[in-house]
Amino acid sequence: MNSKEKELFKNVCSFKSESFDETLLEFATPEVLGYLFFNRMQSIAYGKLLNQELIGKVNREFRNSLKCAREQNVKKNTSYFWFVQYLENILSNCDCEYAMLKGAYLCHLYPEGYRTSNDIDLLVHPDGVTVIGNILSDAGFKQGHVRNGKFNLATRKEIIESRMMRGETVPYIKEINLPGLQFLEVDINFSVDYKPGETDVLEQMLSDIIVIDEPDGFKIHTLSKSDFFIHLCSHLYKEATTLPWVEMQRDMALYKYCDIYMLLNEASKKDIDEIFIRAKKLQMDKICAFAVLQTSELFYFKNDYAIKVTKEILEFDEDFIHTVISPKEKKKYVFTEKNISNRFFSNDRKSLLKEVETL
C-alpha cells in the first residue's frame, strides 16, 4: 500500500478519534479493504465512516463489503452473547475460581458489532482444570479441533502435550448451530504465559476476580479492571514476540491492538497509574509497556500520559519492543525495522528479523 492508503487505513481503524481527513476517501482501494478484513477491522471501519456520514462517498463494493461484515458481526454476537450466559450458567455451581477473558467481555464493551470472538477463554488455577473440564464434558463438550467446518476429536497425546507444553487445554467444543456460530469453543488457560509452571501471578489475578452484572442481563466472571488489561497485554505480547506467530503472520493482528487502544484511549492518569503499579507488582510492567507503546504507533492515540509512562519503563531496554523469541530453537531475534507502523505493513516480517543471541 502507498502512504495515503496506509493513512486511510489508520483513520478508519481509529474509531475513538473524532477527526477524519475526507480527502483520503479516494484511496479506498482493494488493498485497504483486504487489510481491514485480514485484521478483523472491517466492522469498525464501517462504523467510523457511518458515524462521520462518509460511508456513501466510498466505492460501492468497498462500502457494501464493510456493511455486510457489520451485519454478520451483529448476528454472530447475538449468538455469542447467548454462549457467554450459557457458560456462566453451567459454571454457576463450580467450586473453583475462574475468569472469562478477552472477547467474552470486550465484545460487549465495544459498540455493537465492532468486535467478534470465536471462543471463550477461561483463566483457572491448575487445580481447577479437571473440575471445569468435567463440567464441560457433562454439558456435552468434547476436546478437539474444528477443521474445514468439521469437528475432530483430540487424541490422548494431544491432550497431554497441550497441558504440559502450552499452559492450556485442548479446546472443549460443542456443536450448536446457532446463527453465525456453528460451534461453541472453550479454552481453559492455567498460565498467563505460553509455558505452564509458575503460578504466583495466576494466583494473584484469580484472588481478585469480579462479577459484572448489568441491567441488560449481561453477567460475567472476569478479572479486575487492571488485571484484565494486564492479561490482555500479556496475551498480545506472547503472540507478537514468539517466532511461530511471526511466521504465520499472526503476530500483529490489529484487532488485538485495538483492544488496548479502546481501553486506554480515554483512560485517566489514575487509571494508568493503577495499571502500572499492579503490573510492576506482578513483574509485568515491561510487557504492558510493550503493548501500549506499539499500540500508540498503530492508531491515532491521544493518551500522552500512558506513552510517557511506558517510555520511562523501557528507557534502558529499547530493544524490548523489537525482540522475538524462538522457544523451539532457543534463539533470540531483533527486528531490524524499528518503525512499528512500517513493520505492521510489511508482507514478510520474518525477513526483518536478525538473530542476536542463543538462549
CSV table of C-alpha atoms in Angstrom, one decimal:
chain,number,residue,atom,x,y,z
A,1,MET,CA,0.0,0.0,0.0
A,2,ASN,CA,1.1,3.6,-0.6
A,3,SER,CA,1.3,6.2,2.2
A,4,LYS,CA,-2.2,7.6,1.5
A,5,GLU,CA,-3.8,4.1,1.7
A,6,LYS,CA,-2.0,3.4,4.9
A,7,GLU,CA,-3.2,6.8,6.3
A,8,LEU,CA,-6.8,6.0,5.3
A,9,PHE,CA,-6.5,2.5,7.0
A,10,LYS,CA,-5.2,4.1,10.2
A,11,ASN,CA,-8.0,6.7,10.1
A,12,VAL,CA,-10.9,4.2,9.7
A,13,CYS,CA,-9.4,2.0,12.4
A,14,SER,CA,-9.0,4.8,15.0
A,15,PHE,CA,-12.7,4.8,15.8
A,16,LYS,CA,-12.2,6.8,19.0
A,17,SER,CA,-10.9,9.8,17.0
A,18,GLU,CA,-13.5,12.3,16.0
A,19,SER,CA,-11.4,13.8,13.2
A,20,PHE,CA,-11.3,12.4,9.7
A,21,ASP,CA,-9.5,13.6,6.5
A,22,GLU,CA,-12.2,13.3,3.9
A,23,THR,CA,-9.6,13.7,1.1
A,24,LEU,CA,-8.3,10.2,1.9
A,25,LEU,CA,-11.5,8.5,0.7
A,26,GLU,CA,-10.3,8.3,-2.9
A,27,PHE,CA,-7.7,5.8,-1.6
A,28,ALA,CA,-10.4,3.3,-0.5
A,29,THR,CA,-8.7,0.6,-2.6
A,30,PRO,CA,-8.9,-3.2,-2.7
A,31,GLU,CA,-5.6,-3.2,-0.8
A,32,VAL,CA,-7.1,-1.2,2.1
A,33,LEU,CA,-10.2,-3.4,2.1
A,34,GLY,CA,-8.1,-6.5,2.2
A,35,TYR,CA,-6.1,-5.2,5.1
A,36,LEU,CA,-9.3,-4.4,7.0
A,37,PHE,CA,-10.6,-7.9,6.6
A,38,PHE,CA,-7.2,-9.5,7.3
A,39,ASN,CA,-7.0,-7.7,10.6
A,40,ARG,CA,-10.7,-8.1,11.6
A,41,MET,CA,-11.2,-4.3,11.5
A,42,GLN,CA,-13.9,-4.2,8.7
A,43,SER,CA,-16.8,-3.5,11.0
A,44,ILE,CA,-15.0,-0.8,12.9
A,45,ALA,CA,-14.1,0.9,9.6
A,46,TYR,CA,-17.8,0.8,8.6
A,47,GLY,CA,-18.8,2.3,11.9
A,48,LYS,CA,-16.3,5.0,11.7
A,49,LEU,CA,-17.3,6.0,8.1
A,50,LEU,CA,-21.0,5.8,9.1
A,51,ASN,CA,-20.6,8.0,12.1
A,52,GLN,CA,-18.7,10.5,10.0
A,53,GLU,CA,-21.5,10.4,7.5
A,54,LEU,CA,-19.0,9.5,4.8
A,55,ILE,CA,-20.0,5.9,4.1
A,56,GLY,CA,-21.8,6.9,0.9
A,57,LYS,CA,-18.7,8.6,-0.5
A,58,VAL,CA,-16.6,5.4,-0.9
A,59,ASN,CA,-16.7,2.9,-3.8
A,60,ARG,CA,-19.9,0.8,-3.8
A,61,GLU,CA,-18.1,-2.6,-3.5
A,62,PHE,CA,-15.9,-1.2,-0.7
A,63,ARG,CA,-18.9,0.1,1.1
A,64,ASN,CA,-21.1,-3.0,0.7
A,65,SER,CA,-18.3,-5.3,1.8
A,66,LEU,CA,-18.0,-3.4,5.1
A,67,LYS,CA,-21.7,-3.2,5.6
A,68,CYS,CA,-22.3,-6.9,5.1
A,69,ALA,CA,-19.4,-7.7,7.5
A,70,ARG,CA,-21.0,-5.4,10.1
A,71,GLU,CA,-24.4,-7.1,9.7
A,72,GLN,CA,-22.7,-10.5,10.0
A,73,ASN,CA,-20.9,-9.4,13.2
A,74,VAL,CA,-24.1,-8.3,14.8
A,75,LYS,CA,-25.8,-11.6,14.0
A,76,LYS,CA,-22.8,-13.6,15.3
A,77,ASN,CA,-22.6,-11.6,18.5
A,78,THR,CA,-26.3,-12.3,19.3
A,79,SER,CA,-25.3,-16.0,19.4
A,80,TYR,CA,-22.0,-15.3,21.1
A,81,PHE,CA,-23.6,-13.4,24.0
A,82,TRP,CA,-26.0,-16.2,24.5
A,83,PHE,CA,-23.0,-18.5,24.6
A,84,VAL,CA,-21.4,-16.3,27.4
A,85,GLN,CA,-24.5,-16.6,29.5
A,86,TYR,CA,-24.9,-20.3,28.8
A,87,LEU,CA,-21.3,-20.9,30.1
A,88,GLU,CA,-21.9,-18.7,33.1
A,89,ASN,CA,-25.0,-20.8,33.9
A,90,ILE,CA,-23.3,-24.2,33.7
A,91,LEU,CA,-20.4,-22.9,35.8
A,92,SER,CA,-22.6,-21.3,38.4
A,93,ASN,CA,-22.1,-24.1,40.9
A,94,CYS,CA,-18.4,-24.5,40.2
A,95,ASP,CA,-16.4,-24.6,43.5
A,96,CYS,CA,-13.2,-23.2,41.9
A,97,GLU,CA,-12.3,-19.7,40.8
A,98,TYR,CA,-12.5,-18.8,37.1
A,99,ALA,CA,-12.4,-15.7,34.9
A,100,MET,CA,-13.6,-15.1,31.4
A,101,LEU,CA,-11.1,-13.3,29.3
A,102,LYS,CA,-10.7,-11.2,26.2
A,103,GLY,CA,-13.6,-11.3,23.8
A,104,ALA,CA,-16.1,-12.7,26.3
A,105,TYR,CA,-16.2,-9.2,27.9
A,106,LEU,CA,-14.7,-7.0,25.2
A,107,CYS,CA,-17.4,-7.9,22.6
A,108,HIS,CA,-20.0,-6.4,24.9
A,109,LEU,CA,-17.8,-3.3,25.7
A,110,TYR,CA,-17.4,-2.2,22.1
A,111,PRO,CA,-20.1,-0.5,20.0
A,112,GLU,CA,-22.5,-3.1,18.5
A,113,GLY,CA,-20.8,-5.5,16.1
A,114,TYR,CA,-17.4,-3.9,16.2
A,115,ARG,CA,-15.7,-6.9,17.7
A,116,THR,CA,-16.4,-10.6,17.5
A,117,SER,CA,-14.9,-13.7,19.0
A,118,ASN,CA,-14.9,-17.4,18.1
A,119,ASP,CA,-14.4,-18.8,21.6
A,120,ILE,CA,-14.4,-18.2,25.3
A,121,ASP,CA,-11.1,-18.2,27.2
A,122,LEU,CA,-11.2,-19.2,30.8
A,123,LEU,CA,-8.4,-18.5,33.3
A,124,VAL,CA,-8.3,-21.0,36.1
A,125,HIS,CA,-5.8,-22.4,38.6
A,126,PRO,CA,-4.2,-25.7,37.5
A,127,ASP,CA,-6.0,-27.4,40.3
A,128,GLY,CA,-9.4,-26.4,38.8
A,129,VAL,CA,-8.7,-27.6,35.2
A,130,THR,CA,-10.1,-31.1,35.8
A,131,VAL,CA,-13.1,-29.7,37.7
A,132,ILE,CA,-14.2,-27.4,34.9
A,133,GLY,CA,-13.3,-29.9,32.3
A,134,ASN,CA,-15.7,-32.4,33.9
A,135,ILE,CA,-18.4,-29.7,34.0
A,136,LEU,CA,-18.0,-29.0,30.3
A,137,SER,CA,-17.9,-32.7,29.4
A,138,ASP,CA,-21.1,-33.3,31.3
A,139,ALA,CA,-22.7,-30.5,29.3
A,140,GLY,CA,-21.8,-32.2,26.0
A,141,PHE,CA,-18.5,-30.6,25.2
A,142,LYS,CA,-15.6,-32.7,23.7
A,143,GLN,CA,-12.0,-31.9,23.4
A,144,GLY,CA,-10.7,-31.5,19.8
A,145,HIS,CA,-10.4,-29.1,16.9
A,146,VAL,CA,-12.6,-27.8,14.2
A,147,ARG,CA,-11.0,-28.1,10.7
A,148,ASN,CA,-12.8,-27.4,7.4
A,149,GLY,CA,-16.1,-27.0,9.3
A,150,LYS,CA,-15.9,-30.4,10.9
A,151,PHE,CA,-15.1,-31.5,14.5
A,152,ASN,CA,-12.1,-33.7,15.0
A,153,LEU,CA,-11.7,-35.5,18.4
A,154,ALA,CA,-8.3,-34.9,20.1
A,155,THR,CA,-6.0,-37.8,20.8
A,156,ARG,CA,-4.8,-38.5,24.3
A,157,LYS,CA,-1.3,-37.5,23.2
A,158,GLU,CA,-2.6,-34.1,22.0
A,159,ILE,CA,-4.5,-33.5,25.3
A,160,ILE,CA,-1.4,-34.3,27.4
A,161,GLU,CA,1.0,-32.3,25.3
A,162,SER,CA,-1.2,-29.2,25.4
A,163,ARG,CA,-1.4,-29.3,29.2
A,164,MET,CA,2.3,-30.0,29.6
A,165,MET,CA,3.8,-27.6,27.0
A,166,ARG,CA,1.3,-24.7,26.4
A,167,GLY,CA,-0.3,-23.9,29.7
A,168,GLU,CA,-3.8,-24.5,28.2
A,169,THR,CA,-6.1,-27.4,27.4
A,170,VAL,CA,-7.1,-28.7,24.0
A,171,PRO,CA,-10.3,-26.7,23.3
A,172,TYR,CA,-13.6,-28.1,24.6
A,173,ILE,CA,-16.1,-27.9,21.7
A,174,LYS,CA,-19.8,-28.4,21.3
A,175,GLU,CA,-21.8,-28.2,18.0
A,176,ILE,CA,-24.8,-25.9,18.5
A,177,ASN,CA,-25.5,-24.5,15.0
A,178,LEU,CA,-26.6,-21.0,16.2
A,179,PRO,CA,-26.7,-18.2,13.6
A,180,GLY,CA,-23.1,-17.3,12.8
A,181,LEU,CA,-21.8,-19.7,15.4
A,182,GLN,CA,-21.8,-23.4,14.5
A,183,PHE,CA,-19.6,-24.5,17.4
A,184,LEU,CA,-19.2,-23.4,21.0
A,185,GLU,CA,-15.5,-23.5,21.9
A,186,VAL,CA,-14.0,-23.1,25.4
A,187,ASP,CA,-10.2,-22.8,26.0
A,188,ILE,CA,-9.1,-23.4,29.6
A,189,ASN,CA,-5.9,-21.5,30.4
A,190,PHE,CA,-3.9,-22.2,33.5
A,191,SER,CA,-0.9,-20.0,32.8
A,192,VAL,CA,-0.5,-16.3,31.8
A,193,ASP,CA,2.5,-17.3,29.6
A,194,TYR,CA,2.9,-19.9,26.9
A,195,LYS,CA,4.6,-22.1,29.5
A,196,PRO,CA,2.9,-23.8,32.4
A,197,GLY,CA,4.6,-23.9,35.8
A,198,GLU,CA,4.9,-20.9,38.0
A,199,THR,CA,1.5,-19.9,39.4
A,200,ASP,CA,2.3,-16.8,41.5
A,201,VAL,CA,0.9,-14.3,39.0
A,202,LEU,CA,-2.0,-16.5,38.2
A,203,GLU,CA,-3.0,-16.9,41.9
A,204,GLN,CA,-2.8,-13.1,42.4
A,205,MET,CA,-5.1,-12.5,39.5
A,206,LEU,CA,-7.6,-15.2,40.5
A,207,SER,CA,-7.7,-13.8,44.0
A,208,ASP,CA,-9.2,-10.6,42.7
A,209,ILE,CA,-12.0,-11.8,40.4
A,210,ILE,CA,-15.0,-9.6,39.9
A,211,VAL,CA,-18.6,-10.3,38.7
A,212,ILE,CA,-20.0,-7.9,36.2
A,213,ASP,CA,-23.9,-8.0,36.4
A,214,GLU,CA,-25.5,-5.4,34.1
A,215,PRO,CA,-29.2,-4.4,33.9
A,216,ASP,CA,-29.5,-5.8,30.3
A,217,GLY,CA,-28.8,-9.3,31.7
A,218,PHE,CA,-25.2,-9.5,30.8
A,219,LYS,CA,-23.3,-11.3,33.6
A,220,ILE,CA,-19.7,-12.4,33.6
A,221,HIS,CA,-17.0,-13.5,36.0
A,222,THR,CA,-13.8,-11.8,34.9
A,223,LEU,CA,-10.6,-10.2,36.2
A,224,SER,CA,-10.3,-6.9,38.0
A,225,LYS,CA,-10.1,-3.9,35.7
A,226,SER,CA,-6.3,-3.6,36.0
A,227,ASP,CA,-5.7,-7.4,35.8
A,228,PHE,CA,-7.9,-7.7,32.8
A,229,PHE,CA,-5.8,-5.1,30.9
A,230,ILE,CA,-2.6,-6.7,32.1
A,231,HIS,CA,-3.6,-10.1,30.9
A,232,LEU,CA,-4.7,-8.6,27.6
A,233,CYS,CA,-1.2,-7.1,27.2
A,234,SER,CA,0.4,-10.4,28.2
A,235,HIS,CA,-1.5,-12.3,25.5
A,236,LEU,CA,-0.7,-9.7,22.8
A,237,TYR,CA,3.0,-9.8,23.9
A,238,LYS,CA,3.2,-13.6,23.8
A,239,GLU,CA,1.9,-13.7,20.2
A,240,ALA,CA,3.8,-10.7,19.0
A,241,THR,CA,7.2,-11.9,20.3
A,242,THR,CA,7.1,-15.6,19.5
A,243,LEU,CA,8.6,-16.7,16.2
A,244,PRO,CA,5.9,-19.2,15.1
A,245,TRP,CA,3.3,-16.4,15.2
A,246,VAL,CA,5.6,-14.2,13.1
A,247,GLU,CA,5.9,-17.0,10.6
A,248,MET,CA,2.1,-17.4,10.4
A,249,GLN,CA,1.7,-13.6,10.0
A,250,ARG,CA,-0.5,-13.5,13.1
A,251,ASP,CA,1.9,-11.6,15.4
A,252,MET,CA,0.4,-8.2,14.7
A,253,ALA,CA,-3.3,-8.8,14.1
A,254,LEU,CA,-4.6,-5.3,14.6
A,255,TYR,CA,-7.9,-6.2,16.4
A,256,LYS,CA,-5.8,-7.3,19.4
A,257,TYR,CA,-4.0,-3.9,19.5
A,258,CYS,CA,-7.4,-2.2,19.0
A,259,ASP,CA,-8.5,-3.7,22.4
A,260,ILE,CA,-5.6,-1.8,24.0
A,261,TYR,CA,-6.5,1.3,22.1
A,262,MET,CA,-10.1,1.2,23.2
A,263,LEU,CA,-9.4,0.6,26.8
A,264,LEU,CA,-6.6,3.2,27.1
A,265,ASN,CA,-7.5,6.0,24.7
A,266,GLU,CA,-9.5,7.9,27.3
A,267,ALA,CA,-8.2,6.3,30.5
A,268,SER,CA,-7.3,8.8,33.3
A,269,LYS,CA,-3.9,9.3,34.8
A,270,LYS,CA,-5.3,7.5,37.9
A,271,ASP,CA,-6.3,4.5,35.7
A,272,ILE,CA,-2.8,4.4,34.1
A,273,ASP,CA,-1.1,4.6,37.4
A,274,GLU,CA,-3.2,1.8,38.9
A,275,ILE,CA,-2.5,-0.4,35.9
A,276,PHE,CA,1.3,0.0,36.1
A,277,ILE,CA,1.5,-0.2,39.9
A,278,ARG,CA,-0.3,-3.5,39.7
A,279,ALA,CA,1.8,-4.6,36.6
A,280,LYS,CA,5.0,-3.8,38.4
A,281,LYS,CA,3.9,-5.9,41.4
A,282,LEU,CA,3.3,-8.8,39.0
A,283,GLN,CA,6.6,-8.1,37.2
A,284,MET,CA,4.7,-7.5,34.0
A,285,ASP,CA,5.2,-3.7,33.7
A,286,LYS,CA,7.5,-4.1,30.7
A,287,ILE,CA,5.0,-6.3,28.9
A,288,CYS,CA,2.3,-3.7,29.4
A,289,ALA,CA,4.7,-1.0,28.2
A,290,PHE,CA,5.4,-3.1,25.1
A,291,ALA,CA,1.6,-3.3,24.2
A,292,VAL,CA,0.9,0.3,24.9
A,293,LEU,CA,3.8,1.7,23.0
A,294,GLN,CA,3.2,-0.4,20.0
A,295,THR,CA,-0.5,0.4,20.0
A,296,SER,CA,0.3,4.1,20.1
A,297,GLU,CA,2.1,3.8,16.8
A,298,LEU,CA,-0.7,2.0,15.1
A,299,PHE,CA,-3.7,4.2,15.9
A,300,TYR,CA,-4.3,7.9,16.4
A,301,PHE,CA,-3.7,7.5,20.1
A,302,LYS,CA,-4.3,10.5,22.3
A,303,ASN,CA,-3.3,9.3,25.8
A,304,ASP,CA,0.1,11.1,26.1
A,305,TYR,CA,0.4,10.2,29.8
A,306,ALA,CA,0.3,6.5,29.0
A,307,ILE,CA,3.0,6.9,26.4
A,308,LYS,CA,5.1,8.9,28.8
A,309,VAL,CA,4.9,6.2,31.5
A,310,THR,CA,5.7,3.4,29.0
A,311,LYS,CA,8.8,5.2,27.6
A,312,GLU,CA,10.1,5.6,31.1
A,313,ILE,CA,9.7,1.9,31.8
A,314,LEU,CA,11.6,0.9,28.7
A,315,GLU,CA,14.1,3.7,28.7
A,316,PHE,CA,17.0,1.3,29.4
A,317,ASP,CA,15.8,-1.5,27.2
A,318,GLU,CA,14.9,0.0,23.9
A,319,ASP,CA,15.0,-3.3,22.0
A,320,PHE,CA,12.4,-4.9,24.3
A,321,ILE,CA,9.6,-3.9,21.8
A,322,HIS,CA,11.6,-5.2,18.9
A,323,THR,CA,12.6,-8.7,20.3
A,324,VAL,CA,11.3,-12.1,19.2
A,325,ILE,CA,11.9,-15.4,20.8
A,326,SER,CA,12.0,-18.9,19.2
A,327,PRO,CA,11.2,-21.3,22.1
A,328,LYS,CA,11.9,-24.3,20.0
A,329,GLU,CA,15.3,-23.2,18.7
A,330,LYS,CA,16.1,-21.3,21.9
A,331,LYS,CA,17.1,-18.2,20.0
A,332,LYS,CA,16.5,-14.5,20.3
A,333,TYR,CA,15.9,-12.2,17.3
A,334,VAL,CA,15.6,-8.5,16.9
A,335,PHE,CA,13.6,-6.6,14.2
A,336,THR,CA,15.9,-4.5,12.0
A,337,GLU,CA,12.8,-2.3,11.1
A,338,LYS,CA,12.3,-0.2,14.3
A,339,ASN,CA,9.3,1.7,13.0
A,340,ILE,CA,6.3,-0.2,14.3
A,341,SER,CA,3.9,1.1,11.6
A,342,ASN,CA,6.3,0.2,8.8
A,343,ARG,CA,6.8,-3.2,10.4
A,344,PHE,CA,3.0,-3.8,10.6
A,345,PHE,CA,2.6,-3.1,6.8
A,346,SER,CA,5.4,-5.4,5.8
A,347,ASN,CA,4.3,-8.5,3.9
A,348,ASP,CA,7.2,-10.5,5.3
A,349,ARG,CA,8.1,-9.6,8.8
A,350,LYS,CA,10.2,-12.7,9.3
A,351,SER,CA,12.6,-11.3,6.8
A,352,LEU,CA,13.1,-8.3,9.0
A,353,LEU,CA,14.5,-10.4,11.9
A,354,LYS,CA,18.1,-10.7,12.8
A,355,GLU,CA,19.4,-13.4,15.2
A,356,VAL,CA,21.2,-11.8,18.1
A,357,GLU,CA,21.6,-14.5,20.8
A,358,THR,CA,21.2,-18.2,21.7
A,359,LEU,CA,19.3,-18.7,24.9
